[in-house]
PDB file of C-alpha atoms in Angstrom:
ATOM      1  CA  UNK Z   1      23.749  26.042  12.729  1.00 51.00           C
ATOM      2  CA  UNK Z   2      21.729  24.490  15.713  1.00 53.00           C
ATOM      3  CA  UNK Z   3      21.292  20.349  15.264  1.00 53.00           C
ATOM      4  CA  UNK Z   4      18.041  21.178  15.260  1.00 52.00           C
ATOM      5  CA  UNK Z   5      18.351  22.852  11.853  1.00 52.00           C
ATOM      6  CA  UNK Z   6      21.077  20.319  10.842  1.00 50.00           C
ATOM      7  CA  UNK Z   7      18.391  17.240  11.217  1.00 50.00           C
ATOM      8  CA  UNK Z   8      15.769  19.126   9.084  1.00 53.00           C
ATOM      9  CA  UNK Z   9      18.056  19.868   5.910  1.00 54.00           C
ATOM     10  CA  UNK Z  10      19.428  16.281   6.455  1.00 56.00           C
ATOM     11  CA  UNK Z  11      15.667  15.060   6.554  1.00 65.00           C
ATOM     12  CA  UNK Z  12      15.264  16.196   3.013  1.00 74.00           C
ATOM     13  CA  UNK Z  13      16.594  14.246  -0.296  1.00 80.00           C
ATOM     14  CA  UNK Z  14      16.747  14.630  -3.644  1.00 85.00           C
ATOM     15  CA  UNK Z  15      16.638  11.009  -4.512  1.00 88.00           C
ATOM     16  CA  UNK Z  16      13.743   8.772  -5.104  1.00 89.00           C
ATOM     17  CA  UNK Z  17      10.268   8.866  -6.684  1.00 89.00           C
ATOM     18  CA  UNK Z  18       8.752  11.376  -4.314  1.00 88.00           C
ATOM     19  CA  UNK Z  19      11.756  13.583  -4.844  1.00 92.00           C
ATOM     20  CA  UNK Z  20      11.021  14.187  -8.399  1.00 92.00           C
ATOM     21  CA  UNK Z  21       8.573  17.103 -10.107  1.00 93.00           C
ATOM     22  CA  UNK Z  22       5.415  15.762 -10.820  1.00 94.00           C
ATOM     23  CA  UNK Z  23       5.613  15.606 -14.516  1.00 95.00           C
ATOM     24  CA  UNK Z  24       8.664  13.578 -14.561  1.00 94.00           C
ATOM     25  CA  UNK Z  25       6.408  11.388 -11.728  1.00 92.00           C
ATOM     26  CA  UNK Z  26       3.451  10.973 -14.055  1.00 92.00           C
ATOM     27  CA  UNK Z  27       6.063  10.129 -16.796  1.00 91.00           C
ATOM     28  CA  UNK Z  28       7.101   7.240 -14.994  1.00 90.00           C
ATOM     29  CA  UNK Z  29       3.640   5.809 -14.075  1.00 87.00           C
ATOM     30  CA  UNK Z  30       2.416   6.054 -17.623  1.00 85.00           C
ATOM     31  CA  UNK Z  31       5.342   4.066 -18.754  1.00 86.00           C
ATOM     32  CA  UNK Z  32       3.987   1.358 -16.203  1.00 80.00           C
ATOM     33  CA  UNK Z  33       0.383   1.722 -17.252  1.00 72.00           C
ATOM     34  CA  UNK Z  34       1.487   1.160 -20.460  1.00 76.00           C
ATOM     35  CA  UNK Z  35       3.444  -2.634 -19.902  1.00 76.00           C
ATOM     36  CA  UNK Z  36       0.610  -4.864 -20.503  1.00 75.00           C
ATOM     37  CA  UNK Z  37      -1.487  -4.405 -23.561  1.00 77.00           C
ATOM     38  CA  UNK Z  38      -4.966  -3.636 -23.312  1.00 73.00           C
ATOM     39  CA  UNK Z  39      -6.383  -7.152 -24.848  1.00 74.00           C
ATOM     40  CA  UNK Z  40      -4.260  -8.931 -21.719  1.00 74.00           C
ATOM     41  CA  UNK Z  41      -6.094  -6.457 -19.016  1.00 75.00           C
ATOM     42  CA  UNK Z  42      -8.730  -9.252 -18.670  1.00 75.00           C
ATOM     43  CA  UNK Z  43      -9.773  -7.871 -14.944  1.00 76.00           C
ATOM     44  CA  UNK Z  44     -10.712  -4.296 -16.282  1.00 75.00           C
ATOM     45  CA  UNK Z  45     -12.345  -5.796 -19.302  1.00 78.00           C
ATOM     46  CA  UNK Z  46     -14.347  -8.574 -17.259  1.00 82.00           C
ATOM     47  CA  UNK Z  47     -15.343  -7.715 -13.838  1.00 86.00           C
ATOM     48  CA  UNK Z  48     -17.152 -11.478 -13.972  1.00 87.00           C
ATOM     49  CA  UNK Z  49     -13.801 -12.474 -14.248  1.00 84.00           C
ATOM     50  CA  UNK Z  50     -11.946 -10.608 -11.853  1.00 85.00           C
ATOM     51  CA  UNK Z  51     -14.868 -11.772  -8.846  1.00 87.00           C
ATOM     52  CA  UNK Z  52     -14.691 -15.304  -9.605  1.00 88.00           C
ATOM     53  CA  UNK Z  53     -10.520 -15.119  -9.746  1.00 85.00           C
ATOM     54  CA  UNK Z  54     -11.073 -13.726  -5.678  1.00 82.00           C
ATOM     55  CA  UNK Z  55     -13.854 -16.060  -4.994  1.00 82.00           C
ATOM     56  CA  UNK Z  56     -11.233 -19.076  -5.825  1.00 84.00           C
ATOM     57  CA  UNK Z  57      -8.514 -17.304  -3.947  1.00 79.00           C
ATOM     58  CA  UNK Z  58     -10.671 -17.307  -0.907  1.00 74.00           C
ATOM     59  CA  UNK Z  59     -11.703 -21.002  -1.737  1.00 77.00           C
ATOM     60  CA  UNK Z  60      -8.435 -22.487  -1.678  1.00 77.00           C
ATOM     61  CA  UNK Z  61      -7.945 -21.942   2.026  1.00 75.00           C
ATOM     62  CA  UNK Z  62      -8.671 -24.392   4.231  1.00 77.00           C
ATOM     63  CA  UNK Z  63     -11.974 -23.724   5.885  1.00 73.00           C
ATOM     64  CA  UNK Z  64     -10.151 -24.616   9.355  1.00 72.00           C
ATOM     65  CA  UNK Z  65      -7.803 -21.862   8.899  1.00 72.00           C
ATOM     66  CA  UNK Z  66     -10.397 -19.158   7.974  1.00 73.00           C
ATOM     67  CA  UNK Z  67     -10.207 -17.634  11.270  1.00 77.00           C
ATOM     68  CA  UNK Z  68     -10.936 -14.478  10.324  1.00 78.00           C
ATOM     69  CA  UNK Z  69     -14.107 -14.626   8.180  1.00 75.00           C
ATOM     70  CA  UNK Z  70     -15.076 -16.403  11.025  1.00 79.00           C
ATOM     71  CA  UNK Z  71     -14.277 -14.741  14.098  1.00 84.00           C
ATOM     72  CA  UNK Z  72     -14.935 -10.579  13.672  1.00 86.00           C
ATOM     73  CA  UNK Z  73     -13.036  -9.561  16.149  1.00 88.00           C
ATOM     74  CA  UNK Z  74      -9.723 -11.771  15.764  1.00 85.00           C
ATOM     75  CA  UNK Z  75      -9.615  -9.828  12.547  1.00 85.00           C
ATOM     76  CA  UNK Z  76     -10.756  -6.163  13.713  1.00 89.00           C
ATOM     77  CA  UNK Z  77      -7.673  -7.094  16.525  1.00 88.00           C
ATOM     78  CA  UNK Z  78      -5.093  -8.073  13.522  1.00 86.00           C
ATOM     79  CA  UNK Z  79      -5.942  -4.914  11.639  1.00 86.00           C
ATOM     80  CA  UNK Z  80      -5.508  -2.580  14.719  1.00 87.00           C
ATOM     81  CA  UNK Z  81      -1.530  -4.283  15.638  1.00 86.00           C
ATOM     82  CA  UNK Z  82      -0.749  -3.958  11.823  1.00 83.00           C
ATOM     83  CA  UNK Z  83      -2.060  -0.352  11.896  1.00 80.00           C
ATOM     84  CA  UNK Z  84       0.116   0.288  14.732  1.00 79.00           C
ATOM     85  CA  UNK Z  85       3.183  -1.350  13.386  1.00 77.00           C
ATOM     86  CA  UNK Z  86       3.502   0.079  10.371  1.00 69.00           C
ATOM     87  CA  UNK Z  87       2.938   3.832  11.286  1.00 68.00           C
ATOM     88  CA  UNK Z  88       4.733   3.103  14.358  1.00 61.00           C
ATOM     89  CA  UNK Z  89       1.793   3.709  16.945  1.00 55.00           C
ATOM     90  CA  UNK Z  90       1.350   6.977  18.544  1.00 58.00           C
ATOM     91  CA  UNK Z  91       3.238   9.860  17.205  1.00 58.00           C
ATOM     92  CA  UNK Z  92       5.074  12.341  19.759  1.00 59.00           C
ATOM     93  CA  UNK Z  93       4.803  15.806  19.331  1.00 56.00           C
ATOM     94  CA  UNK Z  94       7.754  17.572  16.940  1.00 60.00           C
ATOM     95  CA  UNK Z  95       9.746  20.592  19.251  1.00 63.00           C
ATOM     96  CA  UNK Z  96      10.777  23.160  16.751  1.00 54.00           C
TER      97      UNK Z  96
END
């Protein structure tokens, strides 16, 4: 067995969420939809609600430190180095 062939049945596991067939998968996420009662899911039942809960979050910053709603391309800078840091930039070509 080459260690190319090695890395690429190493690659693969059988543990985790992703790992699992898709009913047990949609088992799982129903059990979580399913935590909070409907009467407490104020948000979906109140839109109204759920804007003026994000309007206050954006309120309680400081107006000084709003840099972004403020400065368009500060912000269109931030998104592009968080883009590239989390899926780790460029990707290089796989040799099979």
């Amino acid at each position: 067995m080459s260690a190319v062939e090695t890395t690429k049945k190493s690659a693969t596991s059988t543990r985790g969420f992703a790992s699992m067939d898709p009913e047990k998968q949609r088992a799982i996420a129903r059990k979580g939809g399913e935590s909070v009662p409907h009467e407490k899911r104020s948000f979906s039942q109140n839109p109204g609600l759920a804007a003026e809960a994000g309007r206050k979050g954006g309120q309680s910053v400081n107006p000084n430190k709003r840099s972004f709603s403020r400065n368009h391309t500060l912000a269109s800078e931030a998104g592009r180095k968080g883009g590239h840091a989390s899926h780790g930039g460029p990707k290089k070509a796989i040799i099979d």
